[in-house]
Amino acid sequence: DGGITQSPKYLFRKEGQNVTLSCEQNLNHDAMYWYRQDPGQGLRLIYYSQIVNDFQKGDIAEGYSVSREKKESFPLTVTSAQKNPTAFYLCASSADRGMRSGYTFGSGTRLTVV
Amino acid sequence: GQQLNQSPQSMFIQEGEDVSMNCTSSSIFNTWLWYKQDPGEGPVLLIALYKAGELTSNGRLTAQFGITRKDSFLNISASIPSDVGIYFCAGLYGGATNKLIFGTGTLLAVQP
């Protein structure tokens, strides 16, 4: 079955450490996205990529980095520069530039800084 | 970043009641989408709307694309406990920007 997989589901990190969240899709989608969700809040866009080897900052990119070396993969690194990294992170992908079918989301990674 | 105005922010209802929520924007959209997010999971697409005035149903869910293209509505009839979750609207401008704009979400709690 085609889908989008995020791993791990839960992640604990010590302050000052970088951590990388994985996102893989086998839907052959061109575009991929990373969102952050805080309790009781909506979705805030961190980074997005519409094609391999290209990506753009979203609304809250500071303290995060991404790469898009393969169409299937869009990993997100939460760096030590991110002041408040504890949150629920969602990865998504979309099929076409018109995006009439919307995004397909992964099941999320909950990151906790301890 | 821009977010759509979604209301109500939360709803606490009894099983069997009907639910209505809406989303408004200062901008015109070409596509409206409604998603549901179960606790601890990613959002799942419920209904997609592509034309002003369009009314679309998916089981007990009905959504409408507003005539002005600046709003959309979602109704849930005869709610059941598994309707619990956060409901998001999303709008698409189209064109070069090509990103969905999400609403702030409506938290729905259903008491059996």
mmCIF file of C-alpha atoms in Angstrom:
data_model
loop_
_atom_site.group_PDB
_atom_site.id
_atom_site.type_symbol
_atom_site.label_atom_id
_atom_site.label_comp_id
_atom_site.label_asym_id
_atom_site.label_seq_id
_atom_site.Cartn_x
_atom_site.Cartn_y
_atom_site.Cartn_z
ATOM 1 C CA ASP A 1 0.000 0.000 0.000
ATOM 2 C CA GLY A 2 1.220 3.478 -0.824
ATOM 3 C CA GLY A 3 1.649 5.933 1.971
ATOM 4 C CA ILE A 4 3.860 8.276 3.906
ATOM 5 C CA THR A 5 5.873 6.981 6.850
ATOM 6 C CA GLN A 6 7.320 9.007 9.686
ATOM 7 C CA SER A 7 9.742 7.577 12.182
ATOM 8 C CA PRO A 8 10.172 7.316 15.047
ATOM 9 C CA LYS A 9 6.716 7.875 16.548
ATOM 10 C CA TYR A 10 8.214 9.188 19.815
ATOM 11 C CA LEU A 11 11.606 10.816 20.220
ATOM 12 C CA PHE A 12 13.391 12.152 23.268
ATOM 13 C CA ARG A 13 16.310 14.519 22.981
ATOM 14 C CA LYS A 14 18.596 16.173 25.453
ATOM 15 C CA GLU A 15 18.975 19.913 25.276
ATOM 16 C CA GLY A 16 21.782 20.975 22.964
ATOM 17 C CA GLN A 17 21.537 17.925 20.710
ATOM 18 C CA ASN A 18 20.521 17.859 17.076
ATOM 19 C CA VAL A 19 17.970 15.239 16.057
ATOM 20 C CA THR A 20 16.707 14.102 12.647
ATOM 21 C CA LEU A 21 13.118 13.072 11.937
ATOM 22 C CA SER A 22 12.543 10.724 9.040
ATOM 23 C CA CYS A 23 9.828 11.059 6.391
ATOM 24 C CA GLU A 24 9.505 8.613 3.482
ATOM 25 C CA GLN A 25 6.741 8.355 0.874
ATOM 26 C CA ASN A 26 6.084 5.777 -1.836
ATOM 27 C CA LEU A 27 3.260 7.718 -3.480
ATOM 28 C CA ASN A 28 5.507 9.173 -6.212
ATOM 29 C CA HIS A 29 4.551 12.646 -5.000
ATOM 30 C CA ASP A 30 6.706 15.575 -6.106
ATOM 31 C CA ALA A 31 6.057 17.926 -3.200
ATOM 32 C CA MET A 32 6.737 17.310 0.488
ATOM 33 C CA TYR A 33 6.145 19.436 3.585
ATOM 34 C CA TRP A 34 7.010 19.630 7.269
ATOM 35 C CA TYR A 35 4.604 21.081 9.845
ATOM 36 C CA ARG A 36 4.845 21.688 13.541
ATOM 37 C CA GLN A 37 1.812 21.357 15.815
ATOM 38 C CA ASP A 38 1.758 22.541 19.436
ATOM 39 C CA PRO A 39 -1.017 21.552 21.888
ATOM 40 C CA GLY A 40 -4.266 23.302 21.032
ATOM 41 C CA GLN A 41 -2.673 24.939 18.015
ATOM 42 C CA GLY A 42 -3.018 24.632 14.273
ATOM 43 C CA LEU A 43 -0.394 23.535 11.774
ATOM 44 C CA ARG A 44 2.607 25.766 11.156
ATOM 45 C CA LEU A 45 4.746 25.231 8.054
ATOM 46 C CA ILE A 46 8.464 24.699 8.675
ATOM 47 C CA TYR A 47 9.889 23.801 5.243
ATOM 48 C CA TYR A 48 8.598 22.513 1.938
ATOM 49 C CA SER A 49 10.071 21.046 -1.211
ATOM 50 C CA GLN A 50 8.391 20.912 -4.605
ATOM 51 C CA ILE A 51 11.175 19.076 -6.401
ATOM 52 C CA VAL A 52 14.308 17.072 -5.640
ATOM 53 C CA ASN A 53 17.317 19.133 -4.560
ATOM 54 C CA ASP A 54 15.186 22.206 -3.917
ATOM 55 C CA PHE A 55 13.355 23.405 -0.814
ATOM 56 C CA GLN A 56 11.963 26.625 0.635
ATOM 57 C CA LYS A 57 11.531 28.015 4.132
ATOM 58 C CA GLY A 58 8.060 28.084 5.587
ATOM 59 C CA ASP A 59 6.770 30.341 8.327
ATOM 60 C CA ILE A 60 8.893 28.987 11.205
ATOM 61 C CA ALA A 61 12.134 27.671 9.619
ATOM 62 C CA GLU A 62 14.550 29.059 12.232
ATOM 63 C CA GLY A 63 16.345 26.265 14.103
ATOM 64 C CA TYR A 64 15.420 23.625 11.506
ATOM 65 C CA SER A 65 17.111 22.239 8.398
ATOM 66 C CA VAL A 66 16.035 19.847 5.636
ATOM 67 C CA SER A 67 17.398 18.039 2.611
ATOM 68 C CA ARG A 68 15.725 16.559 -0.463
ATOM 69 C CA GLU A 69 18.263 14.300 -2.147
ATOM 70 C CA LYS A 70 15.662 11.747 -3.224
ATOM 71 C CA LYS A 71 12.061 12.150 -4.308
ATOM 72 C CA GLU A 72 10.908 9.678 -1.652
ATOM 73 C CA SER A 73 12.659 11.219 1.340
ATOM 74 C CA PHE A 74 12.482 14.579 3.139
ATOM 75 C CA PRO A 75 14.247 14.394 6.528
ATOM 76 C CA LEU A 76 13.940 17.225 9.039
ATOM 77 C CA THR A 77 16.759 18.098 11.441
ATOM 78 C CA VAL A 78 15.850 19.934 14.632
ATOM 79 C CA THR A 79 19.010 21.745 15.631
ATOM 80 C CA SER A 80 20.142 22.977 19.013
ATOM 81 C CA ALA A 81 19.328 26.488 17.779
ATOM 82 C CA GLN A 82 15.598 25.722 17.984
ATOM 83 C CA LYS A 83 14.598 27.316 21.272
ATOM 84 C CA ASN A 84 11.441 25.357 21.952
ATOM 85 C CA PRO A 85 11.586 22.078 20.013
ATOM 86 C CA THR A 86 9.087 19.999 22.018
ATOM 87 C CA ALA A 87 6.140 19.520 19.660
ATOM 88 C CA PHE A 88 4.299 17.145 17.337
ATOM 89 C CA TYR A 89 5.859 17.115 13.859
ATOM 90 C CA LEU A 90 3.891 16.184 10.760
ATOM 91 C CA CYS A 91 5.216 15.392 7.309
ATOM 92 C CA ALA A 92 2.988 15.583 4.235
ATOM 93 C CA SER A 93 3.201 15.118 0.489
ATOM 94 C CA SER A 94 1.120 16.179 -2.487
ATOM 95 C CA ALA A 95 0.636 14.695 -5.927
ATOM 96 C CA ASP A 96 0.488 17.570 -8.323
ATOM 97 C CA ARG A 97 1.033 21.282 -8.643
ATOM 98 C CA GLY A 98 -2.687 21.871 -8.662
ATOM 99 C CA MET A 99 -2.988 19.933 -5.409
ATOM 100 C CA ARG A 100 -6.668 19.394 -5.960
ATOM 101 C CA SER A 101 -6.381 16.177 -3.970
ATOM 102 C CA GLY A 102 -4.755 17.967 -1.062
ATOM 103 C CA TYR A 103 -1.973 16.630 1.113
ATOM 104 C CA THR A 104 -1.384 13.115 2.426
ATOM 105 C CA PHE A 105 -0.052 13.249 5.973
ATOM 106 C CA GLY A 106 2.145 10.887 7.928
ATOM 107 C CA SER A 107 1.173 9.776 11.423
ATOM 108 C CA GLY A 108 3.557 12.225 13.072
ATOM 109 C CA THR A 109 6.568 12.225 15.388
ATOM 110 C CA ARG A 110 6.244 13.540 18.922
ATOM 111 C CA LEU A 111 9.540 15.128 19.978
ATOM 112 C CA THR A 112 10.218 15.817 23.636
ATOM 113 C CA VAL A 113 13.283 17.646 24.908
ATOM 114 C CA VAL A 114 14.399 16.390 28.314
ATOM 115 C CA GLY B 1 2.098 32.942 8.132
ATOM 116 C CA GLN B 2 -1.500 33.131 7.095
ATOM 117 C CA GLN B 3 -4.099 30.917 8.738
ATOM 118 C CA LEU B 4 -7.784 30.739 8.029
ATOM 119 C CA ASN B 5 -10.298 31.786 10.689
ATOM 120 C CA GLN B 6 -12.080 28.661 11.841
ATOM 121 C CA SER B 7 -14.928 28.553 14.355
ATOM 122 C CA PRO B 8 -15.844 27.437 16.826
ATOM 123 C CA GLN B 9 -12.484 26.740 18.430
ATOM 124 C CA SER B 10 -13.965 23.819 20.378
ATOM 125 C CA MET B 11 -17.271 22.031 20.812
ATOM 126 C CA PHE B 12 -18.494 19.693 23.547
ATOM 127 C CA ILE B 13 -21.665 17.880 22.533
ATOM 128 C CA GLN B 14 -23.811 14.873 23.330
ATOM 129 C CA GLU B 15 -23.861 11.815 21.112
ATOM 130 C CA GLY B 16 -26.570 12.143 18.478
ATOM 131 C CA GLU B 17 -26.352 15.929 18.138
ATOM 132 C CA ASP B 18 -25.576 17.653 14.865
ATOM 133 C CA VAL B 19 -22.426 19.777 14.534
ATOM 134 C CA SER B 20 -21.586 22.769 12.366
ATOM 135 C CA MET B 21 -18.265 24.513 11.882
ATOM 136 C CA ASN B 22 -17.015 27.048 9.392
ATOM 137 C CA CYS B 23 -13.947 28.632 7.933
ATOM 138 C CA THR B 24 -13.555 32.142 6.577
ATOM 139 C CA SER B 25 -10.856 33.949 4.666
ATOM 140 C CA SER B 26 -10.176 37.447 3.435
ATOM 141 C CA SER B 27 -8.911 35.903 0.188
ATOM 142 C CA ILE B 28 -10.570 33.894 -2.540
ATOM 143 C CA PHE B 29 -9.738 30.203 -2.802
ATOM 144 C CA ASN B 30 -10.030 27.800 -5.720
ATOM 145 C CA THR B 31 -10.237 24.680 -3.571
ATOM 146 C CA TRP B 32 -11.480 23.996 -0.047
ATOM 147 C CA LEU B 33 -10.566 20.844 1.856
ATOM 148 C CA TRP B 34 -11.689 19.460 5.213
ATOM 149 C CA TYR B 35 -9.456 17.200 7.307
ATOM 150 C CA LYS B 36 -9.940 15.274 10.552
ATOM 151 C CA GLN B 37 -7.089 14.580 12.970
ATOM 152 C CA ASP B 38 -7.484 11.781 15.501
ATOM 153 C CA PRO B 39 -5.495 12.205 18.738
ATOM 154 C CA GLY B 40 -1.799 11.504 18.155
ATOM 155 C CA GLU B 41 -2.227 10.945 14.415
ATOM 156 C CA GLY B 42 -1.877 12.901 11.196
ATOM 157 C CA PRO B 43 -4.859 14.617 9.546
ATOM 158 C CA VAL B 44 -6.909 12.609 7.060
ATOM 159 C CA LEU B 45 -8.816 14.155 4.171
ATOM 160 C CA LEU B 46 -12.606 14.024 4.601
ATOM 161 C CA ILE B 47 -14.038 16.133 1.789
ATOM 162 C CA ALA B 48 -12.673 18.196 -1.105
ATOM 163 C CA LEU B 49 -14.607 21.054 -2.765
ATOM 164 C CA TYR B 50 -13.661 22.560 -6.117
ATOM 165 C CA LYS B 51 -16.411 24.937 -7.177
ATOM 166 C CA ALA B 52 -18.232 27.873 -5.596
ATOM 167 C CA GLY B 53 -21.598 26.727 -4.263
ATOM 168 C CA GLU B 54 -20.628 23.058 -4.374
ATOM 169 C CA LEU B 55 -22.232 20.853 -1.725
ATOM 170 C CA THR B 56 -20.588 17.471 -1.110
ATOM 171 C CA SER B 57 -21.410 14.661 1.307
ATOM 172 C CA ASN B 58 -19.356 11.835 2.752
ATOM 173 C CA GLY B 59 -21.599 9.687 4.939
ATOM 174 C CA ARG B 60 -22.807 11.830 7.841
ATOM 175 C CA LEU B 61 -20.541 14.692 6.774
ATOM 176 C CA THR B 62 -21.611 17.475 4.436
ATOM 177 C CA ALA B 63 -19.430 20.368 3.333
ATOM 178 C CA GLN B 64 -20.112 23.419 1.211
ATOM 179 C CA PHE B 65 -17.892 25.757 -0.807
ATOM 180 C CA GLY B 66 -19.197 29.265 -0.143
ATOM 181 C CA ILE B 67 -20.580 31.304 -3.027
ATOM 182 C CA THR B 68 -18.129 34.139 -2.361
ATOM 183 C CA ARG B 69 -15.248 31.595 -2.452
ATOM 184 C CA LYS B 70 -14.089 33.056 0.861
ATOM 185 C CA ASP B 71 -15.712 30.548 3.176
ATOM 186 C CA SER B 72 -16.629 26.918 3.675
ATOM 187 C CA PHE B 73 -18.839 24.963 6.083
ATOM 188 C CA LEU B 74 -18.762 21.450 7.487
ATOM 189 C CA ASN B 75 -21.734 19.750 9.088
ATOM 190 C CA ILE B 76 -21.726 16.433 10.928
ATOM 191 C CA SER B 77 -25.099 14.841 11.543
ATOM 192 C CA ALA B 78 -25.985 12.461 14.392
ATOM 193 C CA SER B 79 -22.541 12.593 16.009
ATOM 194 C CA ILE B 80 -20.984 9.456 17.484
ATOM 195 C CA PRO B 81 -18.051 9.068 19.912
ATOM 196 C CA SER B 82 -15.555 8.272 17.141
ATOM 197 C CA ASP B 83 -16.177 11.740 15.650
ATOM 198 C CA VAL B 84 -13.886 13.058 18.407
ATOM 199 C CA GLY B 85 -10.833 14.851 17.068
ATOM 200 C CA ILE B 86 -9.646 18.104 15.552
ATOM 201 C CA TYR B 87 -11.205 19.235 12.290
ATOM 202 C CA PHE B 88 -9.174 21.472 9.982
ATOM 203 C CA CYS B 89 -10.243 23.372 6.934
ATOM 204 C CA ALA B 90 -7.670 24.152 4.265
ATOM 205 C CA GLY B 91 -7.761 26.423 1.243
ATOM 206 C CA LEU B 92 -5.720 26.517 -1.924
ATOM 207 C CA TYR B 93 -5.055 29.632 -3.971
ATOM 208 C CA GLY B 94 -3.499 27.793 -6.861
ATOM 209 C CA GLY B 95 -0.853 29.319 -9.057
ATOM 210 C CA ALA B 96 2.852 29.523 -8.329
ATOM 211 C CA THR B 97 2.538 29.585 -4.556
ATOM 212 C CA ASN B 98 0.755 26.244 -4.496
ATOM 213 C CA LYS B 99 0.559 25.699 -0.756
ATOM 214 C CA LEU B 100 -2.428 24.834 1.337
ATOM 215 C CA ILE B 101 -3.442 27.393 3.951
ATOM 216 C CA PHE B 102 -4.843 25.678 7.067
ATOM 217 C CA GLY B 103 -7.496 26.788 9.495
ATOM 218 C CA THR B 104 -6.816 27.003 13.209
ATOM 219 C CA GLY B 105 -8.819 23.854 13.892
ATOM 220 C CA THR B 106 -12.029 22.917 15.739
ATOM 221 C CA LEU B 107 -11.710 20.478 18.617
ATOM 222 C CA LEU B 108 -14.772 18.235 18.843
ATOM 223 C CA ALA B 109 -15.588 16.229 21.964
ATOM 224 C CA VAL B 110 -18.586 13.882 21.960
ATOM 225 C CA GLN B 111 -20.035 12.569 25.182
ATOM 226 C CA PRO B 112 -21.730 9.158 24.918
#
